[in-house]
Amino acid sequence: MFKLKEHNTNPKTEIMAGITTFFTMVYIVVVNPVILADAGVPFEQVFTATIIAAVIGTLWMGLFANYPIAIAPGMGLNAYFAYSVVGGHQDITYETAFAAVFVAGLIFVALSLTPFREKLIEAIPENLKHGITAGIGLFIAFIGLRLTGIITDHPSNLVALGDLHSPSAVLALVGLAITLVMMTLGINGALFFGMVITGFIAFFTGNLSFEQGFMSLPSLPNGLIVGNPLTAFGDVIQHSLYAVVFSFILVTIFDTTGTMIGVANQAGLMKGKSLPRAREALLSDSIATAVGAMFGTSPTTAYIESSSGVAAGGRTGLTAVTVAILFILSAFFGPLVGAVSGLSAITAPALIIVGSLMMGSISKISWDELDEAFPAFLIILSMPLTSSIATGIALGFISYPLLKLVKGRWREVHPLLYVFAVLFFFQLAFLPH
């Protein structure tokens, strides 16, 4: 089924690769509930929904696409959900926001079944793609710093350095240092093990307790949050969440496709410039996004941490299936994860470091061409300052074709980009945001 001999691998190597990938990305079952809790979503709901989405997406990737790539709710998109969609609109509840995610997932499935997804990717300039990735990285790192009080609000400067003597700040800085040392030494699963060590320090210093124990049966206290597609579409129309749906689709398309190509290339699975079984692979995150929204989690994406499993020898879907099985087992440790997620100093280092890794895209921007660089810069700058990924994307997509028109290079801009620019301008100028 997995064609192990054809890929010069064996079950032992694939299983070990799956374990490696799991430990490098399992931090998401802790961090995701922390972020979505700020939108009012119950911890148990997000914890279980995160695992359901990860299992469905990763199993699909392993069984149907036969790739060693794991799927789970994405960093950045969860922050956008909590702080921009729900936090930025008083009349939008998390149930309504999940309806938007569900709609985006359904559209995403349709796009994955057609060539449009590839055409949309080709239409967006590379510099804007790099700007979006870097902007999201800066945004989530900023969230990590604020959650621990390392950075606080300031009446005149907006933000300022917080009290570095507070227990939360000290613990976060210690955890950040420990995790960075392990990552520098090339230790697989450094983000996860960094949280484990920081958790032990918090426990022995009296900042962490496990009053509810360590294990329990997984639960969904709110049941299905989105069950009726017609109701979901109605919520999107009623609250004019078109830009939100578009932003979810846009960011996920770039993030997932780029990660899949990068990991597949690392594993030597690319055939020239094409990705075999691309449709099956692209369906994994779109289906997981739709299902995840039904239970209560933000959009899913392919995880770049899958590259650690590839580095450990993973070449087939057996690696992904191993990851999915381990996620299922993790569902029974809800109380342990709940206690850890309640202390932001344990999870914040992961946010800051993942943000720094995403910022690496800045080096790929053509800074010597102003009409290419400035729109990307605008995206990077505006995402953390406006606390909105969608606003950052909108400003970049509006400014890019305008500068190309001024420079007389309008023919270089794909027609779809002009359509996006008009839609984003209309949204910023006339719709609530």
Coordinates of C-alpha atoms in Angstrom, one line a residue:
M1 CA 0.0 0.0 0.0
F2 CA 2.8 2.5 0.9
K3 CA 5.2 1.1 -1.6
L4 CA 8.0 0.9 0.9
K5 CA 10.5 -1.0 -1.3
E6 CA 9.9 1.4 -4.2
H7 CA 10.9 4.3 -1.9
N8 CA 13.9 2.5 -0.4
T9 CA 12.5 2.5 3.1
N10 CA 11.1 0.0 5.7
P11 CA 8.5 0.0 8.5
K12 CA 10.9 0.7 11.3
T13 CA 12.3 3.8 9.6
E14 CA 8.9 5.1 8.7
I15 CA 7.5 4.6 12.2
M16 CA 10.5 6.3 13.8
A17 CA 10.1 9.2 11.3
G18 CA 6.5 9.5 12.3
I19 CA 7.4 9.6 16.0
T20 CA 10.0 12.3 15.2
T21 CA 7.4 14.4 13.2
F22 CA 4.8 14.0 16.0
F23 CA 7.1 15.3 18.7
T24 CA 8.2 18.3 16.6
M25 CA 4.6 19.4 16.1
V26 CA 2.6 18.1 19.1
Y27 CA 3.0 21.5 20.7
I28 CA -0.1 22.5 18.6
V29 CA -2.4 20.6 20.9
V30 CA -1.3 22.9 23.7
V31 CA -0.9 26.2 21.9
N32 CA -4.1 26.0 19.8
P33 CA -6.4 25.8 22.8
V34 CA -4.5 28.7 24.4
I35 CA -5.0 31.0 21.4
L36 CA -8.6 30.0 20.7
A37 CA -9.5 30.4 24.4
D38 CA -9.1 34.2 23.8
A39 CA -12.1 33.9 21.4
G40 CA -14.1 32.2 24.1
V41 CA -13.9 28.6 22.8
P42 CA -13.9 26.1 25.7
F43 CA -10.5 24.3 26.2
E44 CA -11.9 20.8 25.9
Q45 CA -13.7 21.7 22.7
V46 CA -10.6 23.0 21.0
F47 CA -8.3 20.3 22.3
T48 CA -10.5 17.5 20.9
A49 CA -11.3 19.3 17.7
T50 CA -7.6 20.0 17.1
I51 CA -6.9 16.3 17.4
I52 CA -9.8 15.3 15.2
A53 CA -8.7 17.7 12.4
A54 CA -5.1 16.6 12.7
V55 CA -6.0 12.9 12.5
I56 CA -8.4 13.3 9.6
G57 CA -6.0 15.4 7.5
T58 CA -2.9 13.4 8.3
L59 CA -4.6 10.1 7.7
W60 CA -5.9 11.3 4.3
M61 CA -2.4 12.5 3.4
G62 CA -0.9 9.1 4.4
L63 CA -3.5 6.8 3.0
F64 CA -4.5 8.5 -0.2
A65 CA -1.5 10.7 -1.2
N66 CA 1.1 8.4 0.4
Y67 CA 3.2 11.4 1.6
P68 CA 5.1 11.7 4.9
I69 CA 3.4 15.1 5.6
A70 CA 1.3 15.9 8.7
I71 CA -1.7 18.1 8.8
A72 CA -3.0 20.1 11.8
P73 CA -4.5 23.5 12.6
G74 CA -2.1 26.2 11.5
M75 CA -0.3 28.8 13.5
G76 CA -1.2 32.3 12.5
L77 CA -4.6 31.3 11.2
N78 CA -5.6 30.5 14.8
A79 CA -4.4 33.9 15.9
Y80 CA -6.3 35.5 13.0
F81 CA -9.4 33.7 14.1
A82 CA -9.1 34.7 17.8
Y83 CA -7.8 38.2 17.6
S84 CA -9.0 39.6 14.2
V85 CA -12.3 37.8 13.4
V86 CA -13.8 37.3 16.9
G87 CA -11.7 39.8 18.9
G88 CA -12.1 42.5 16.2
H89 CA -15.9 42.4 15.9
Q90 CA -18.2 42.7 18.8
D91 CA -21.1 41.1 17.0
I92 CA -19.3 38.0 15.8
T93 CA -19.2 35.0 18.1
Y94 CA -16.8 32.1 17.8
E95 CA -19.7 30.0 16.5
T96 CA -20.2 32.5 13.6
A97 CA -16.5 32.6 12.9
F98 CA -16.4 28.8 12.7
A99 CA -19.2 29.0 10.1
A100 CA -16.8 31.2 8.1
V101 CA -14.0 28.6 8.5
F102 CA -16.5 25.8 7.4
V103 CA -17.5 27.7 4.3
A104 CA -13.8 28.4 3.5
G105 CA -13.2 24.7 3.9
L106 CA -16.0 23.7 1.5
I107 CA -14.8 26.2 -1.1
F108 CA -11.3 24.9 -0.5
V109 CA -12.4 21.4 -1.2
A110 CA -14.0 22.6 -4.5
L111 CA -10.9 24.5 -5.5
S112 CA -8.7 21.4 -4.7
L113 CA -10.8 19.4 -7.2
T114 CA -10.1 21.9 -10.0
P115 CA -7.1 23.5 -11.6
F116 CA -8.1 26.9 -10.1
R117 CA -6.1 26.4 -6.9
E118 CA -2.9 26.1 -9.0
K119 CA -3.9 29.1 -11.1
L120 CA -4.5 31.2 -8.0
I121 CA -1.1 30.3 -6.6
E122 CA 0.5 31.3 -9.9
A123 CA -1.4 34.7 -9.9
I124 CA 0.0 35.9 -6.6
P125 CA 3.5 37.4 -6.9
E126 CA 6.3 35.6 -5.0
N127 CA 7.2 38.7 -3.0
L128 CA 3.7 39.0 -1.7
K129 CA 3.7 35.4 -0.7
H130 CA 6.9 35.9 1.2
G131 CA 5.5 39.0 2.8
I132 CA 2.4 37.2 4.0
T133 CA 4.5 34.4 5.6
A134 CA 6.8 36.9 7.3
G135 CA 4.0 39.1 8.5
I136 CA 2.1 36.2 10.1
G137 CA 5.4 35.2 11.8
L138 CA 5.9 38.7 13.3
F139 CA 2.3 38.7 14.4
I140 CA 2.3 35.4 16.3
A141 CA 5.7 36.2 17.9
F142 CA 4.2 39.5 19.1
I143 CA 1.3 37.6 20.6
G144 CA 3.7 35.3 22.4
L145 CA 5.5 38.3 23.9
R146 CA 2.3 39.9 25.0
L147 CA 0.8 36.8 26.6
T148 CA 3.6 36.5 29.0
G149 CA 3.8 40.2 29.9
I150 CA 7.3 40.6 28.3
I151 CA 5.6 43.3 26.3
T152 CA 2.7 45.3 27.7
D153 CA 0.3 48.1 26.7
H154 CA 1.5 51.7 27.0
P155 CA -0.8 54.7 27.0
S156 CA 1.4 56.8 24.6
N157 CA 3.7 54.4 22.9
L158 CA 1.0 51.6 22.5
V159 CA 3.5 49.0 23.6
A160 CA 6.4 48.9 26.0
L161 CA 8.7 46.5 27.8
G162 CA 6.9 44.7 30.7
D163 CA 8.0 43.7 34.1
L164 CA 10.8 41.2 33.5
H165 CA 10.8 40.3 37.2
S166 CA 7.3 38.9 37.1
P167 CA 7.1 35.1 37.4
S168 CA 5.4 34.8 33.9
A169 CA 8.1 36.8 32.2
V170 CA 11.0 35.0 33.9
L171 CA 9.6 31.5 33.2
A172 CA 8.9 32.5 29.5
L173 CA 12.5 33.8 29.1
V174 CA 13.9 30.6 30.7
G175 CA 11.8 28.4 28.5
L176 CA 12.8 30.4 25.4
A177 CA 16.5 30.0 26.3
I178 CA 16.1 26.3 26.9
T179 CA 14.2 25.7 23.6
L180 CA 16.6 27.8 21.6
V181 CA 19.6 25.9 23.0
M182 CA 18.0 22.6 22.0
M183 CA 17.1 23.9 18.5
T184 CA 20.6 25.2 18.0
L185 CA 21.9 21.7 18.9
G186 CA 19.6 20.2 16.3
I187 CA 17.5 18.2 18.8
N188 CA 14.4 16.8 17.2
G189 CA 11.2 17.9 18.9
A190 CA 12.9 20.9 20.6
L191 CA 9.7 22.9 20.7
F192 CA 7.9 20.1 22.5
F193 CA 10.7 19.2 24.8
G194 CA 11.2 22.8 25.6
M195 CA 7.6 23.0 26.8
V196 CA 8.1 19.9 28.9
I197 CA 11.2 21.2 30.7
T198 CA 9.6 24.6 31.2
G199 CA 6.5 22.8 32.6
F200 CA 8.7 20.9 35.1
I201 CA 10.3 24.2 36.2
A202 CA 6.9 25.7 36.6
F203 CA 5.7 22.7 38.6
F204 CA 8.7 22.7 41.0
T205 CA 8.4 26.5 41.5
G206 CA 4.7 26.3 42.4
N207 CA 3.4 28.0 39.2
L208 CA 1.8 24.8 37.8
S209 CA -0.5 22.2 39.4
F210 CA -2.5 19.3 38.1
E211 CA -5.7 19.4 40.2
Q212 CA -7.6 17.5 37.5
G213 CA -5.1 14.7 37.1
F214 CA -3.3 13.7 33.9
M215 CA -5.7 11.5 31.8
S216 CA -9.4 11.5 30.9
L217 CA -11.7 10.5 28.1
P218 CA -11.8 13.1 25.3
S219 CA -14.9 15.2 25.2
L220 CA -16.7 17.8 23.1
P221 CA -18.8 19.9 25.5
N222 CA -20.5 21.9 22.8
G223 CA -20.9 18.9 20.4
L224 CA -21.0 19.9 16.8
I225 CA -20.6 23.7 16.5
V226 CA -21.3 23.8 12.7
G227 CA -23.7 21.2 11.4
N228 CA -25.7 22.8 8.6
P229 CA -24.0 24.1 5.5
L230 CA -26.9 26.4 4.7
T231 CA -26.8 28.0 8.1
A232 CA -23.1 28.5 7.8
F233 CA -23.4 30.2 4.4
G234 CA -26.3 32.3 5.9
D235 CA -24.0 33.5 8.8
V236 CA -21.3 34.5 6.3
I237 CA -23.7 36.5 4.2
Q238 CA -25.5 38.1 7.3
H239 CA -22.2 39.3 8.8
S240 CA -20.5 40.1 5.5
L241 CA -17.6 37.8 6.3
Y242 CA -16.5 37.5 2.7
A243 CA -13.0 39.0 3.3
V244 CA -12.6 36.6 6.3
V245 CA -13.4 33.5 4.2
F246 CA -11.1 34.8 1.4
S247 CA -8.3 35.4 3.9
F248 CA -8.6 31.9 5.3
I249 CA -8.5 30.4 1.8
L250 CA -5.7 32.6 0.6
V251 CA -3.3 32.1 3.5
T252 CA -4.0 28.3 3.7
I253 CA -3.4 27.9 0.0
F254 CA 0.0 29.5 0.1
D255 CA 1.0 27.9 3.4
T256 CA -0.1 24.4 2.6
T257 CA 1.1 24.2 -1.0
G258 CA 4.5 25.8 -0.2
T259 CA 5.0 23.4 2.6
M260 CA 4.0 20.3 0.6
I261 CA 6.3 21.2 -2.2
G262 CA 9.2 22.0 0.1
V263 CA 8.8 18.7 2.1
A264 CA 8.2 16.6 -1.0
N265 CA 11.3 18.1 -2.6
Q266 CA 13.4 17.4 0.5
A267 CA 12.2 13.8 0.3
G268 CA 13.0 13.5 -3.4
L269 CA 9.4 12.8 -4.2
M270 CA 9.0 15.6 -6.8
K271 CA 8.8 14.7 -10.5
G272 CA 10.5 17.7 -12.1
K273 CA 8.3 20.7 -11.1
S274 CA 5.2 18.7 -10.6
L275 CA 3.9 17.0 -7.4
P276 CA 2.5 13.5 -8.1
R277 CA -0.9 12.8 -6.6
A278 CA -1.2 16.6 -6.0
R279 CA -5.0 16.5 -5.9
E280 CA -5.1 13.9 -3.2
A281 CA -2.5 15.8 -1.2
L282 CA -4.3 19.1 -1.6
L283 CA -7.6 17.6 -0.5
S284 CA -6.1 16.6 2.9
D285 CA -6.0 20.1 4.4
S286 CA -9.2 21.3 2.8
I287 CA -11.3 18.3 4.1
A288 CA -9.6 18.6 7.5
T289 CA -10.4 22.4 7.6
A290 CA -14.1 21.8 6.9
V291 CA -14.4 18.9 9.5
G292 CA -12.3 20.7 12.0
A293 CA -14.6 23.8 11.9
M294 CA -17.6 21.6 12.5
F295 CA -16.1 20.5 15.9
G296 CA -14.4 23.8 16.8
T297 CA -10.9 24.5 15.5
S298 CA -9.3 27.0 13.1
P299 CA -8.1 26.1 9.5
T300 CA -5.6 23.3 9.0
T301 CA -2.4 23.3 7.0
A302 CA 0.6 21.1 6.2
Y303 CA 3.3 21.3 8.8
I304 CA 6.8 22.3 7.9
E305 CA 7.8 20.2 11.0
S306 CA 7.2 17.2 8.7
S307 CA 10.7 17.9 7.3
S308 CA 12.1 16.5 10.6
G309 CA 10.5 13.2 9.9
V310 CA 11.8 13.3 6.3
A311 CA 15.3 14.0 7.7
A312 CA 14.8 10.9 9.9
G313 CA 14.1 8.8 6.8
G314 CA 10.3 9.1 6.2
R315 CA 9.4 8.7 2.6
T316 CA 5.8 7.3 2.5
G317 CA 2.4 7.7 4.0
L318 CA 3.2 5.2 6.8
T319 CA 5.1 8.1 8.4
A320 CA 1.9 10.2 8.3
V321 CA -0.3 7.3 9.6
T322 CA 2.1 6.9 12.5
V323 CA 1.7 10.6 13.3
A324 CA -2.1 10.3 13.2
I325 CA -2.1 7.3 15.6
L326 CA 0.0 9.2 18.1
F327 CA -2.4 12.2 17.9
I328 CA -5.3 9.8 18.7
L329 CA -3.4 8.6 21.8
S330 CA -2.7 12.2 22.9
A331 CA -6.5 12.8 23.0
F332 CA -6.6 10.9 26.4
F333 CA -4.2 13.4 28.1
G334 CA -6.6 16.4 28.1
P335 CA -6.2 17.3 31.8
L336 CA -2.4 17.4 31.5
V337 CA -2.6 19.6 28.4
G338 CA -5.3 21.8 30.0
A339 CA -3.0 22.5 33.0
V340 CA -0.1 23.3 30.8
S341 CA -2.1 25.5 28.4
G342 CA -3.4 27.5 31.3
L343 CA 0.1 28.9 31.9
S344 CA 1.1 31.0 28.9
A345 CA 4.8 31.2 29.8
I346 CA 5.1 27.5 28.9
T347 CA 3.6 27.9 25.4
A348 CA 4.8 31.4 24.5
P349 CA 8.3 30.4 23.6
A350 CA 6.9 28.1 20.9
L351 CA 4.9 31.1 19.5
I352 CA 8.0 33.3 19.5
I353 CA 10.3 30.7 17.9
V354 CA 7.8 29.6 15.2
G355 CA 7.3 33.3 14.4
S356 CA 11.1 33.8 14.0
L357 CA 11.2 30.8 11.6
M358 CA 8.4 32.2 9.5
M359 CA 10.3 35.5 9.3
G360 CA 12.9 33.8 7.3
S361 CA 10.8 34.5 4.2
I362 CA 12.0 38.2 4.4
S363 CA 15.3 37.2 2.8
K364 CA 13.5 36.1 -0.4
I365 CA 11.9 39.5 -1.0
S366 CA 13.4 41.6 -3.8
W367 CA 14.2 44.6 -1.7
D368 CA 16.1 46.3 -4.5
E369 CA 12.8 46.8 -6.5
L370 CA 10.5 49.2 -4.7
D371 CA 7.4 48.2 -6.6
E372 CA 7.9 44.6 -5.4
A373 CA 9.3 45.3 -1.9
F374 CA 7.0 48.0 -0.6
P375 CA 3.7 46.0 -0.9
A376 CA 5.5 43.1 0.9
F377 CA 6.8 45.5 3.6
L378 CA 3.3 46.9 4.0
I379 CA 1.9 43.4 4.7
I380 CA 4.7 42.7 7.2
L381 CA 4.3 46.0 9.0
S382 CA 0.5 46.1 9.2
M383 CA -0.3 42.6 10.3
P384 CA 1.1 43.0 13.9
L385 CA 0.2 46.7 14.1
T386 CA -3.5 46.2 13.1
S387 CA -3.7 42.8 14.8
S388 CA -5.2 41.6 11.5
I389 CA -3.8 39.2 8.9
A390 CA -6.6 40.1 6.5
T391 CA -5.8 43.8 6.7
G392 CA -2.2 43.1 6.0
I393 CA -3.1 41.0 2.9
A394 CA -5.5 43.7 1.7
L395 CA -3.0 46.5 1.9
G396 CA -0.4 44.5 0.0
F397 CA -2.8 43.4 -2.7
I398 CA -4.1 47.0 -3.2
S399 CA -0.6 48.6 -3.3
Y400 CA 1.0 46.1 -5.6
P401 CA -1.0 46.6 -8.8
L402 CA -1.1 50.4 -8.1
L403 CA 2.7 50.6 -8.1
K404 CA 3.0 48.4 -11.2
L405 CA 0.5 50.8 -13.0
V406 CA 2.6 53.8 -12.0
K407 CA 5.8 52.1 -13.2
G408 CA 4.1 51.1 -16.5
R409 CA 4.5 47.4 -15.8
W410 CA 0.8 46.7 -15.5
R411 CA 1.0 43.8 -17.9
E412 CA 3.2 41.9 -15.4
V413 CA 0.2 41.7 -13.0
H414 CA -2.1 38.8 -13.3
P415 CA -5.7 39.8 -14.1
L416 CA -6.9 38.0 -10.9
L417 CA -4.8 40.3 -8.8
Y418 CA -6.6 43.4 -10.1
V419 CA -9.9 41.7 -9.1
F420 CA -8.5 41.0 -5.6
A421 CA -7.3 44.6 -5.4
V422 CA -10.8 46.0 -6.2
L423 CA -12.5 43.6 -3.7
F424 CA -10.1 44.4 -0.9
F425 CA -10.4 48.1 -1.5
F426 CA -14.2 47.8 -1.4
Q427 CA -13.9 45.8 1.8
L428 CA -11.6 48.3 3.6
A429 CA -13.5 51.4 2.4
F430 CA -17.1 50.3 2.7
L431 CA -17.5 47.2 4.9
P432 CA -16.9 46.9 8.7
H433 CA -13.4 45.5 9.6

